[in-house]
mmCIF file of N, CA, C and O in Angstrom:
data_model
loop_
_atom_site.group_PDB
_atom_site.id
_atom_site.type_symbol
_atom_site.label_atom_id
_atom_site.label_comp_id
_atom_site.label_asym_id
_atom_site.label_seq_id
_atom_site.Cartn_x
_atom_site.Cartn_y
_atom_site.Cartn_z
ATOM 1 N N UNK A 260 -27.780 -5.483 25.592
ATOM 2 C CA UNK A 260 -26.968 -5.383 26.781
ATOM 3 C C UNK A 260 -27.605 -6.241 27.882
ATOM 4 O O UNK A 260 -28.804 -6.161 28.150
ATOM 5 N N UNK A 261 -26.948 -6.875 28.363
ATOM 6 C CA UNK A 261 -27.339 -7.852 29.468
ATOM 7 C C UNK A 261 -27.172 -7.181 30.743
ATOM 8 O O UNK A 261 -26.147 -6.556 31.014
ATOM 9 N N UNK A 262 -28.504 -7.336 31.810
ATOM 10 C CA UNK A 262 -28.406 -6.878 32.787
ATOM 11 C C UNK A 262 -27.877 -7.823 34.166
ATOM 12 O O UNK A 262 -28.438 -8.914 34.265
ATOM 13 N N UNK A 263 -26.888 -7.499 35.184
ATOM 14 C CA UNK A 263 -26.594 -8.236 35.918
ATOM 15 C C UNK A 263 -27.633 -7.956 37.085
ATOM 16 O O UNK A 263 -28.174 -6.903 37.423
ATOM 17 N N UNK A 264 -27.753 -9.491 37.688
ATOM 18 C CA UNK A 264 -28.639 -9.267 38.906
ATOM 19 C C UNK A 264 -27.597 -9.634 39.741
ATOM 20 O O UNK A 264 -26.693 -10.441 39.524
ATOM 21 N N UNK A 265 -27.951 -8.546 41.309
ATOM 22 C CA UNK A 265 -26.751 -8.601 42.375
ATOM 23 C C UNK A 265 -27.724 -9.080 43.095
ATOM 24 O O UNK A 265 -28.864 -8.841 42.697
ATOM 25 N N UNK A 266 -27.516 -10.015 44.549
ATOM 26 C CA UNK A 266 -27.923 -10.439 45.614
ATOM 27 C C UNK A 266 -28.165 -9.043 46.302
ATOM 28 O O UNK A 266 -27.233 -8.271 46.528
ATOM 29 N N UNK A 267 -29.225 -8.820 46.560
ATOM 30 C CA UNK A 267 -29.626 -7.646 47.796
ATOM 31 C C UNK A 267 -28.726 -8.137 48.830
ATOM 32 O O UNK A 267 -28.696 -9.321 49.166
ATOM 33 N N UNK A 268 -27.685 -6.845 49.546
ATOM 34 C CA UNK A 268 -27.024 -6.904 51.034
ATOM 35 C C UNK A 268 -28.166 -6.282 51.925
ATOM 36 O O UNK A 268 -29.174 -5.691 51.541
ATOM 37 N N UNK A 269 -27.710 -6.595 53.365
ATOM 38 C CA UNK A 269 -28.552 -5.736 54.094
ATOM 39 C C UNK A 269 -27.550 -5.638 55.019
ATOM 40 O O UNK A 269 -27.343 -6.586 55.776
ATOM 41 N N UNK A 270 -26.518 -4.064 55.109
ATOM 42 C CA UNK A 270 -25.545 -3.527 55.084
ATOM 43 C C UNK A 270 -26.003 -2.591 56.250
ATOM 44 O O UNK A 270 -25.171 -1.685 56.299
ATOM 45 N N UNK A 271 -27.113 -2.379 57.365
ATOM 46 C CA UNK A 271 -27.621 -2.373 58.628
ATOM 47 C C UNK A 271 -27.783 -2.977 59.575
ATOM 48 O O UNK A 271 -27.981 -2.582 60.724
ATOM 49 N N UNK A 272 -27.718 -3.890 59.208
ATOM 50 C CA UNK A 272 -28.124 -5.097 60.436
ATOM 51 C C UNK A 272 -27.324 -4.864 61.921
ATOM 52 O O UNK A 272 -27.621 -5.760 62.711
ATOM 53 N N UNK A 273 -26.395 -3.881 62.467
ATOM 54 C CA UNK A 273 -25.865 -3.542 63.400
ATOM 55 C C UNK A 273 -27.176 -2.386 63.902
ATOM 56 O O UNK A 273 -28.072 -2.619 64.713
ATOM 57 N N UNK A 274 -27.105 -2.011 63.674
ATOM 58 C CA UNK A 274 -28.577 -0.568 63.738
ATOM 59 C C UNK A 274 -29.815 -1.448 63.972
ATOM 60 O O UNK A 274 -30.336 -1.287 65.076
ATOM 61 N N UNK A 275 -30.271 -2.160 63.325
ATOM 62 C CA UNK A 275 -31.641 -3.086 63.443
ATOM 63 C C UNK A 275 -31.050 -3.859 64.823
ATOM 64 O O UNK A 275 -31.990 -4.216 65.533
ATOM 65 N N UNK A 276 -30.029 -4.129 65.255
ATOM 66 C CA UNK A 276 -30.144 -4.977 66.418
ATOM 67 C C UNK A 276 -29.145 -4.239 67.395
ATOM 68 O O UNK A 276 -28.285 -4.766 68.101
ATOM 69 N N UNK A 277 -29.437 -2.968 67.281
ATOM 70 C CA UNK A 277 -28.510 -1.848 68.475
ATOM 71 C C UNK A 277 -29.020 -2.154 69.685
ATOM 72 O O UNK A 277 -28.137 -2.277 70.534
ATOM 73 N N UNK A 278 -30.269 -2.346 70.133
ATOM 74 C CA UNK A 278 -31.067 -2.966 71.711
ATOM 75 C C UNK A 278 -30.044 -4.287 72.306
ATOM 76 O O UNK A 278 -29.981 -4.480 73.520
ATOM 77 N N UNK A 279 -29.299 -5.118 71.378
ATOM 78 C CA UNK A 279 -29.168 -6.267 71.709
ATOM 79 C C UNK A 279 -27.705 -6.471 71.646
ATOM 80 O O UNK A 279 -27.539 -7.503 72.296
ATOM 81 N N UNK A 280 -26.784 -6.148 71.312
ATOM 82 C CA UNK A 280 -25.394 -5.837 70.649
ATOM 83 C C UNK A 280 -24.823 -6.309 71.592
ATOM 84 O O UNK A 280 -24.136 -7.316 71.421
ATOM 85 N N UNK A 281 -24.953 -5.671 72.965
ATOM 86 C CA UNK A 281 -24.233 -5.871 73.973
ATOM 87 C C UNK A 281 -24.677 -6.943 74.646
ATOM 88 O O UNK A 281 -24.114 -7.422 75.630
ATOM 89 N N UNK A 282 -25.637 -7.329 74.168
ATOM 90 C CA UNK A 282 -26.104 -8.580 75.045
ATOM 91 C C UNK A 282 -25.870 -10.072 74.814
ATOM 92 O O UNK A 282 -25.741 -10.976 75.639
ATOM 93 N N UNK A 283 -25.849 -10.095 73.527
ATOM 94 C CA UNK A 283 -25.274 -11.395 72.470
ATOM 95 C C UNK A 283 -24.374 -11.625 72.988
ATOM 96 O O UNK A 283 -23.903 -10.867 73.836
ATOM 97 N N UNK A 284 -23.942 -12.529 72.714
ATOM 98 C CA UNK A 284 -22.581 -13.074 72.199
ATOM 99 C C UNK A 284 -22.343 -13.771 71.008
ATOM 100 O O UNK A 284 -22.141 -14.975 70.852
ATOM 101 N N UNK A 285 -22.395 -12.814 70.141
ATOM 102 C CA UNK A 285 -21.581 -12.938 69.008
ATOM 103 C C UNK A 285 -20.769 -14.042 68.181
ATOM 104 O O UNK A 285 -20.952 -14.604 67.102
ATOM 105 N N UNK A 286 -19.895 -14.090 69.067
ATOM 106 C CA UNK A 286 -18.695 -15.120 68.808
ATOM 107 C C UNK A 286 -19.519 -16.406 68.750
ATOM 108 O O UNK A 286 -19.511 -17.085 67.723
ATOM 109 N N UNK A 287 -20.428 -16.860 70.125
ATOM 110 C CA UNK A 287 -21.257 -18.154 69.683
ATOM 111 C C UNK A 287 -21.838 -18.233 68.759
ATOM 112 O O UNK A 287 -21.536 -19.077 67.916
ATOM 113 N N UNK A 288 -22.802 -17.443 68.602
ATOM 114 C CA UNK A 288 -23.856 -17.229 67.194
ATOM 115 C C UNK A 288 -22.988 -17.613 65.899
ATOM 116 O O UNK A 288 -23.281 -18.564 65.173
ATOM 117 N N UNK A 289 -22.046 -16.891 65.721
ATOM 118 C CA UNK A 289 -20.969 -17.103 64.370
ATOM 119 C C UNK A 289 -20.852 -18.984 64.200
ATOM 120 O O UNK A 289 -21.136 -19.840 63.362
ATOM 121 N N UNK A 290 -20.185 -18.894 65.722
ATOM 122 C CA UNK A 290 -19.675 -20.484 65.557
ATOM 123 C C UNK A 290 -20.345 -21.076 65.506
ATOM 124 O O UNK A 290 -20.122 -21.979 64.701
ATOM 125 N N UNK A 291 -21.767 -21.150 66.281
ATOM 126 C CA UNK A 291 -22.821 -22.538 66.676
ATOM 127 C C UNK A 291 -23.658 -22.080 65.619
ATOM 128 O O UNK A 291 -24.656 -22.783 65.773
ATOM 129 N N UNK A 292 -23.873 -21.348 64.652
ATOM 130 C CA UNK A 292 -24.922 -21.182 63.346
ATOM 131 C C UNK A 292 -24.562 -20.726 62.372
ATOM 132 O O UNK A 292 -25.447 -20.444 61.564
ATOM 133 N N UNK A 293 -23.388 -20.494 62.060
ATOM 134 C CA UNK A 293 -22.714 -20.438 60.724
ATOM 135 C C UNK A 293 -21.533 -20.840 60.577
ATOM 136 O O UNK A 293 -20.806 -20.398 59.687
ATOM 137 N N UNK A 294 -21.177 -21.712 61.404
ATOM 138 C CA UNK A 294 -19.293 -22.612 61.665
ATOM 139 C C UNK A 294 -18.542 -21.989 61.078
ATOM 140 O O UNK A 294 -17.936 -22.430 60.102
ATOM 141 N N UNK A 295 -18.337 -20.186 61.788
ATOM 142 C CA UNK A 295 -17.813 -19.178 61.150
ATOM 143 C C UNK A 295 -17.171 -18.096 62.148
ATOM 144 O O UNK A 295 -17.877 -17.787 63.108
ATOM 145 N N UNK A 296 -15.773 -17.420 62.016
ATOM 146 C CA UNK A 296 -15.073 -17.059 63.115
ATOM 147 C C UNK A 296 -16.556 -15.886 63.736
ATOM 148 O O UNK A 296 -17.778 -15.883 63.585
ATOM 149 N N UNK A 297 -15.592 -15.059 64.425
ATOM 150 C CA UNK A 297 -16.386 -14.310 65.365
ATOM 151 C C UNK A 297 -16.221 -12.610 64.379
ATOM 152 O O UNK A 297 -16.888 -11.576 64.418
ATOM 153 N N UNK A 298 -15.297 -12.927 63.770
ATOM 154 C CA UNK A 298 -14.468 -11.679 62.932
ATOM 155 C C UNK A 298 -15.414 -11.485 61.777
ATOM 156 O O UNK A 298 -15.719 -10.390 61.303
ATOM 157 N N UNK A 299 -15.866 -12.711 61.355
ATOM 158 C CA UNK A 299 -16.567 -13.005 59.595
ATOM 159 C C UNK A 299 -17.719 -12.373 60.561
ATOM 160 O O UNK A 299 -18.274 -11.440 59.980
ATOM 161 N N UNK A 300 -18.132 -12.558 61.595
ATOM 162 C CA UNK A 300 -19.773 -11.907 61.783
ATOM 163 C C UNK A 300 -19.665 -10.866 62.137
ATOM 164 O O UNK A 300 -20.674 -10.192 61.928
ATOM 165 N N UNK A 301 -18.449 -10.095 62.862
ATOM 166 C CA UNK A 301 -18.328 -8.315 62.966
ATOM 167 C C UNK A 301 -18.163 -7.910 62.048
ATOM 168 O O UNK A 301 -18.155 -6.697 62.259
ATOM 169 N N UNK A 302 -17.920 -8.161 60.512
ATOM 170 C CA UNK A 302 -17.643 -7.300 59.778
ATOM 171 C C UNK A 302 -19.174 -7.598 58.605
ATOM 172 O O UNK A 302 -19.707 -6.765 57.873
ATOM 173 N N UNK A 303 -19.484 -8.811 58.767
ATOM 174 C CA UNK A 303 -20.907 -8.783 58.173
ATOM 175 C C UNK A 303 -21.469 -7.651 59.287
ATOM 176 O O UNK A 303 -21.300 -6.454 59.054
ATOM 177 N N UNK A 304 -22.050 -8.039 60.335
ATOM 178 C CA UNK A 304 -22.758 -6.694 61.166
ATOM 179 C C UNK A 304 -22.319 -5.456 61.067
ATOM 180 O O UNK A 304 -23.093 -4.579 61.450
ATOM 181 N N UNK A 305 -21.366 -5.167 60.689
ATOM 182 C CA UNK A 305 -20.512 -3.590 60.510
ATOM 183 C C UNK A 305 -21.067 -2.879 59.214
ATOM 184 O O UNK A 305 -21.198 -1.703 58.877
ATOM 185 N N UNK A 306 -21.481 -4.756 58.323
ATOM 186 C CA UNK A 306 -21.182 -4.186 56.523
ATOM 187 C C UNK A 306 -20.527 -3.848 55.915
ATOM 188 O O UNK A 306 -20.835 -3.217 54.904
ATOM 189 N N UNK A 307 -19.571 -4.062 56.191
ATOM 190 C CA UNK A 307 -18.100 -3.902 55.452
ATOM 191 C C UNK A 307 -17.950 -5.823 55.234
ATOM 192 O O UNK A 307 -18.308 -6.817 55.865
ATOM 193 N N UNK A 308 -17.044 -5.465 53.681
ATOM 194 C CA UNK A 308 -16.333 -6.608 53.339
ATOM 195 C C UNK A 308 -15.215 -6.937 53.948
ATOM 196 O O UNK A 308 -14.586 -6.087 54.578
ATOM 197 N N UNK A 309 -14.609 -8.805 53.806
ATOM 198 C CA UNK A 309 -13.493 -8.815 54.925
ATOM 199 C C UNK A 309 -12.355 -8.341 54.770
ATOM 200 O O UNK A 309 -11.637 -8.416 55.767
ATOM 201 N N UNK A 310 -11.970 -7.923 53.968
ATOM 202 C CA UNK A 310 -11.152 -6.669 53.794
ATOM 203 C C UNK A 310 -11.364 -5.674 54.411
ATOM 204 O O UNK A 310 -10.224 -5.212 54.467
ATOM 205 N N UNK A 311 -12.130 -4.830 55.043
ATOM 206 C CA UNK A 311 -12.779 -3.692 55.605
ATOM 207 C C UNK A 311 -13.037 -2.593 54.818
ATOM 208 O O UNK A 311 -13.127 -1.436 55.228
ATOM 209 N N UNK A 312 -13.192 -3.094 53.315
ATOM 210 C CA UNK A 312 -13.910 -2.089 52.493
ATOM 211 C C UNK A 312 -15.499 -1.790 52.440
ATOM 212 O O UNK A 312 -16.187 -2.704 52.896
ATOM 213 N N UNK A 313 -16.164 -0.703 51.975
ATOM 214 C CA UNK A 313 -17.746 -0.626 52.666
ATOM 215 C C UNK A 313 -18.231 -1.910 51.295
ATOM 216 O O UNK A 313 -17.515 -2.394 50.419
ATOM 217 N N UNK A 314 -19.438 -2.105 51.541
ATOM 218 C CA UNK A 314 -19.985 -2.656 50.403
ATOM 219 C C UNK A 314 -20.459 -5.024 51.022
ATOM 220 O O UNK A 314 -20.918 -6.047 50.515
ATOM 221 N N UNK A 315 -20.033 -4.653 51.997
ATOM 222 C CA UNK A 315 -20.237 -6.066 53.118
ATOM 223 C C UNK A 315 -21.955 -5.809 53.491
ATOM 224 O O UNK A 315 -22.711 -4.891 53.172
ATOM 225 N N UNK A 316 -22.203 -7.216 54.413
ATOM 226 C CA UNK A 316 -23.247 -7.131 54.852
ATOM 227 C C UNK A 316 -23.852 -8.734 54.869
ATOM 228 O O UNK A 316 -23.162 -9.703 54.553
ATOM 229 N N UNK A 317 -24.891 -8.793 55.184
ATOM 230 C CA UNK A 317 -25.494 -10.048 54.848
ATOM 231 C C UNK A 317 -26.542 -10.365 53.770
ATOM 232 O O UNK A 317 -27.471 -9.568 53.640
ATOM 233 N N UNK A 318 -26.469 -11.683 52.817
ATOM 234 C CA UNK A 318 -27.226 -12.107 52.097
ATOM 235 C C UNK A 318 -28.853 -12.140 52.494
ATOM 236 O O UNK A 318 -28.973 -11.984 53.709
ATOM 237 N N UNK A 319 -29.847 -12.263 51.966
ATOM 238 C CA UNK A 319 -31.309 -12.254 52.728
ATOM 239 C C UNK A 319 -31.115 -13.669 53.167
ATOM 240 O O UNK A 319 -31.644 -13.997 54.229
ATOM 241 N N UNK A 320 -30.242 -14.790 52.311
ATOM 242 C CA UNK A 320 -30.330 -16.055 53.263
ATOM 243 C C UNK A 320 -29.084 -15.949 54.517
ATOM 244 O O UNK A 320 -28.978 -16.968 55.200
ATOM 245 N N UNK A 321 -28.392 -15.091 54.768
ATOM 246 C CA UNK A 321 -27.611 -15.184 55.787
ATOM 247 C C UNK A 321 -28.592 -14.134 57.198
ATOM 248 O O UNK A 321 -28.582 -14.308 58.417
ATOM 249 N N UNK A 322 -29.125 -13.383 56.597
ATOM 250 C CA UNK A 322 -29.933 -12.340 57.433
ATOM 251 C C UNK A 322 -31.181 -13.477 57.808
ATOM 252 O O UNK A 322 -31.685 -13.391 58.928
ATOM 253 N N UNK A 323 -31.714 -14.635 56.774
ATOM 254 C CA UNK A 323 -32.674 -15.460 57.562
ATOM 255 C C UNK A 323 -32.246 -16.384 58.663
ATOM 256 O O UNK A 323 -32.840 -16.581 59.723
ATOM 257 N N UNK A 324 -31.002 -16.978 58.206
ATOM 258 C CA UNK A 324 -29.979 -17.489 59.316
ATOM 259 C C UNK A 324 -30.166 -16.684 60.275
ATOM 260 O O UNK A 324 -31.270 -16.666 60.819
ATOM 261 N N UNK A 325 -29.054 -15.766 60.737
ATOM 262 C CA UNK A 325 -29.279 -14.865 61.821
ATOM 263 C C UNK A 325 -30.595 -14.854 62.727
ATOM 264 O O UNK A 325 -30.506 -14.982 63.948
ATOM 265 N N UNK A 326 -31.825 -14.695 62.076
ATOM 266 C CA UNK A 326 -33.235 -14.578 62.729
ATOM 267 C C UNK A 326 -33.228 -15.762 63.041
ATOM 268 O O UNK A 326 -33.507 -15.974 64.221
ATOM 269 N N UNK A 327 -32.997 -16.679 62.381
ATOM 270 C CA UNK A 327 -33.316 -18.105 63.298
ATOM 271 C C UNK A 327 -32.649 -18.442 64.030
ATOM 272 O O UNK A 327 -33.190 -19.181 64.853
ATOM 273 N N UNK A 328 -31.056 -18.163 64.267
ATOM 274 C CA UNK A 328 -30.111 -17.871 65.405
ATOM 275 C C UNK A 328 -30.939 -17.349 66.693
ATOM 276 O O UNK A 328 -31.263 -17.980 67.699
ATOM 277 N N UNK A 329 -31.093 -16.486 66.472
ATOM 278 C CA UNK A 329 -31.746 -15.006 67.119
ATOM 279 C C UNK A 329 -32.805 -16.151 68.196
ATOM 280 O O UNK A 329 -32.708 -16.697 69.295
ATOM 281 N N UNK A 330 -33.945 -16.049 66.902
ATOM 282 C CA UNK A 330 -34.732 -17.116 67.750
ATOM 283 C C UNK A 330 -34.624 -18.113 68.529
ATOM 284 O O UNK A 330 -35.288 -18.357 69.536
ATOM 285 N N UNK A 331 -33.801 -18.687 68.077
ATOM 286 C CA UNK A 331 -33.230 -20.278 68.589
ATOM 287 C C UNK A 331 -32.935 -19.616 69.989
ATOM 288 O O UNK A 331 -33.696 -19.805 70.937
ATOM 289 N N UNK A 332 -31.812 -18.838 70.087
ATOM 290 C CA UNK A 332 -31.228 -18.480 71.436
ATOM 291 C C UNK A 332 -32.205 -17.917 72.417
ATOM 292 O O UNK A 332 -32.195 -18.352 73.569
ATOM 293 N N UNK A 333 -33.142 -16.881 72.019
ATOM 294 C CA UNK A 333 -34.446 -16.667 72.312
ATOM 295 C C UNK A 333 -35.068 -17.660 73.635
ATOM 296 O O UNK A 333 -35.302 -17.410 74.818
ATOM 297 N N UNK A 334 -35.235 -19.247 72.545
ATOM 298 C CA UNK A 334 -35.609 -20.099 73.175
ATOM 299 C C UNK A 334 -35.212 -20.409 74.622
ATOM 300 O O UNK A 334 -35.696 -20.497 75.751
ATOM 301 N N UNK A 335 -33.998 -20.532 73.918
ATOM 302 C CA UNK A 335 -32.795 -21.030 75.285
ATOM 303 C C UNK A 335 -32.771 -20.281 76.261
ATOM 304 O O UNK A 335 -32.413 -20.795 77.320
ATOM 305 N N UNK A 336 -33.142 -18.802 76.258
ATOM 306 C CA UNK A 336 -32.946 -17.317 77.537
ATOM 307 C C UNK A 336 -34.248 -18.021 78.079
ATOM 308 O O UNK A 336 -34.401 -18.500 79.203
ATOM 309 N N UNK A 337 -35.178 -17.981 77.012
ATOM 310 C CA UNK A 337 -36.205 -18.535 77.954
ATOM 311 C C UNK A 337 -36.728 -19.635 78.723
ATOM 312 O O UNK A 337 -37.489 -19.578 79.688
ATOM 313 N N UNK A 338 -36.202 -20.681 78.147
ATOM 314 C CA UNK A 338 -36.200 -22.123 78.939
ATOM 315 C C UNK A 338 -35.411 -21.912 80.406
ATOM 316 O O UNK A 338 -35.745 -22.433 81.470
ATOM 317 N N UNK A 339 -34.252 -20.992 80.177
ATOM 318 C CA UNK A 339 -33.182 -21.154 81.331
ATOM 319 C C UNK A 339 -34.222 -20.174 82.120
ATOM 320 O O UNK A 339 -34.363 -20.614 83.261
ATOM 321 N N UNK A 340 -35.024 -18.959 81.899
ATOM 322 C CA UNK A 340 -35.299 -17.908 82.954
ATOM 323 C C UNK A 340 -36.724 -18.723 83.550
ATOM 324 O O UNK A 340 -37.222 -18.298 84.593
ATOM 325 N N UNK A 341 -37.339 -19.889 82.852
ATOM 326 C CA UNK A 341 -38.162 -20.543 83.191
ATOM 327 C C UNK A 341 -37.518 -21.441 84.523
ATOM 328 O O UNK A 341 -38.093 -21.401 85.611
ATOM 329 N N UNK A 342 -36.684 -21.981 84.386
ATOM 330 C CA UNK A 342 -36.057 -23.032 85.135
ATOM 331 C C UNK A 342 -35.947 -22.526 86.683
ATOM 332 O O UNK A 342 -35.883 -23.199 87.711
ATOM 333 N N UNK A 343 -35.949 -20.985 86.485
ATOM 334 C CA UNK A 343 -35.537 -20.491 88.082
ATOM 335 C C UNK A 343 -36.721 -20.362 88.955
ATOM 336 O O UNK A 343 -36.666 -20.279 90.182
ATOM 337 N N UNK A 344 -38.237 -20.346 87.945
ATOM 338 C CA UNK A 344 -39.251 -20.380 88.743
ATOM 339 C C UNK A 344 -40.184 -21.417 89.227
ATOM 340 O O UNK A 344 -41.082 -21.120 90.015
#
């Protein structure tokens, strides 16, 4: 019997970034780092598939994306909060 290997989801990632949710914007992140609507990244963050069945989430290479999103923008809060002093 042959065993199938599934891609690990990580079907939390709304919970791991509950501090920040409201602070993002979303919709950019989707578009400017995965040339992807704003909808495809609420329902990855929700974990649900785009259908809105459970079983969604992100790949470990879409969850490394994200962190480097994350970071990237990071940068940018901080270059701009630099600029005012």
């Amino acid at each position: 019997m042959t065993q199938i290997e599934t891609t690990p989801i990580i079907s939390d990632a709304k919970a791991r970034l509950a501090d920040i949710l409201l602070t993002i914007s979303w919709r950019d992140i989707s578009r400017r780092y995965f040339g992807k609507s704003a909808s495809w990244l609420y329902h990855k963050l929700d974990g649900v598939k785009s259908d809105g069945t459970p079983g969604g989430g992100f790949t470990p290479e879409e969850a490394r994306q994200l962190s480097d999103a994350l970071n990237a923008t990071a940068d940018r809060l901080r270059k701009a909060a630099s600029s005012l002093t």
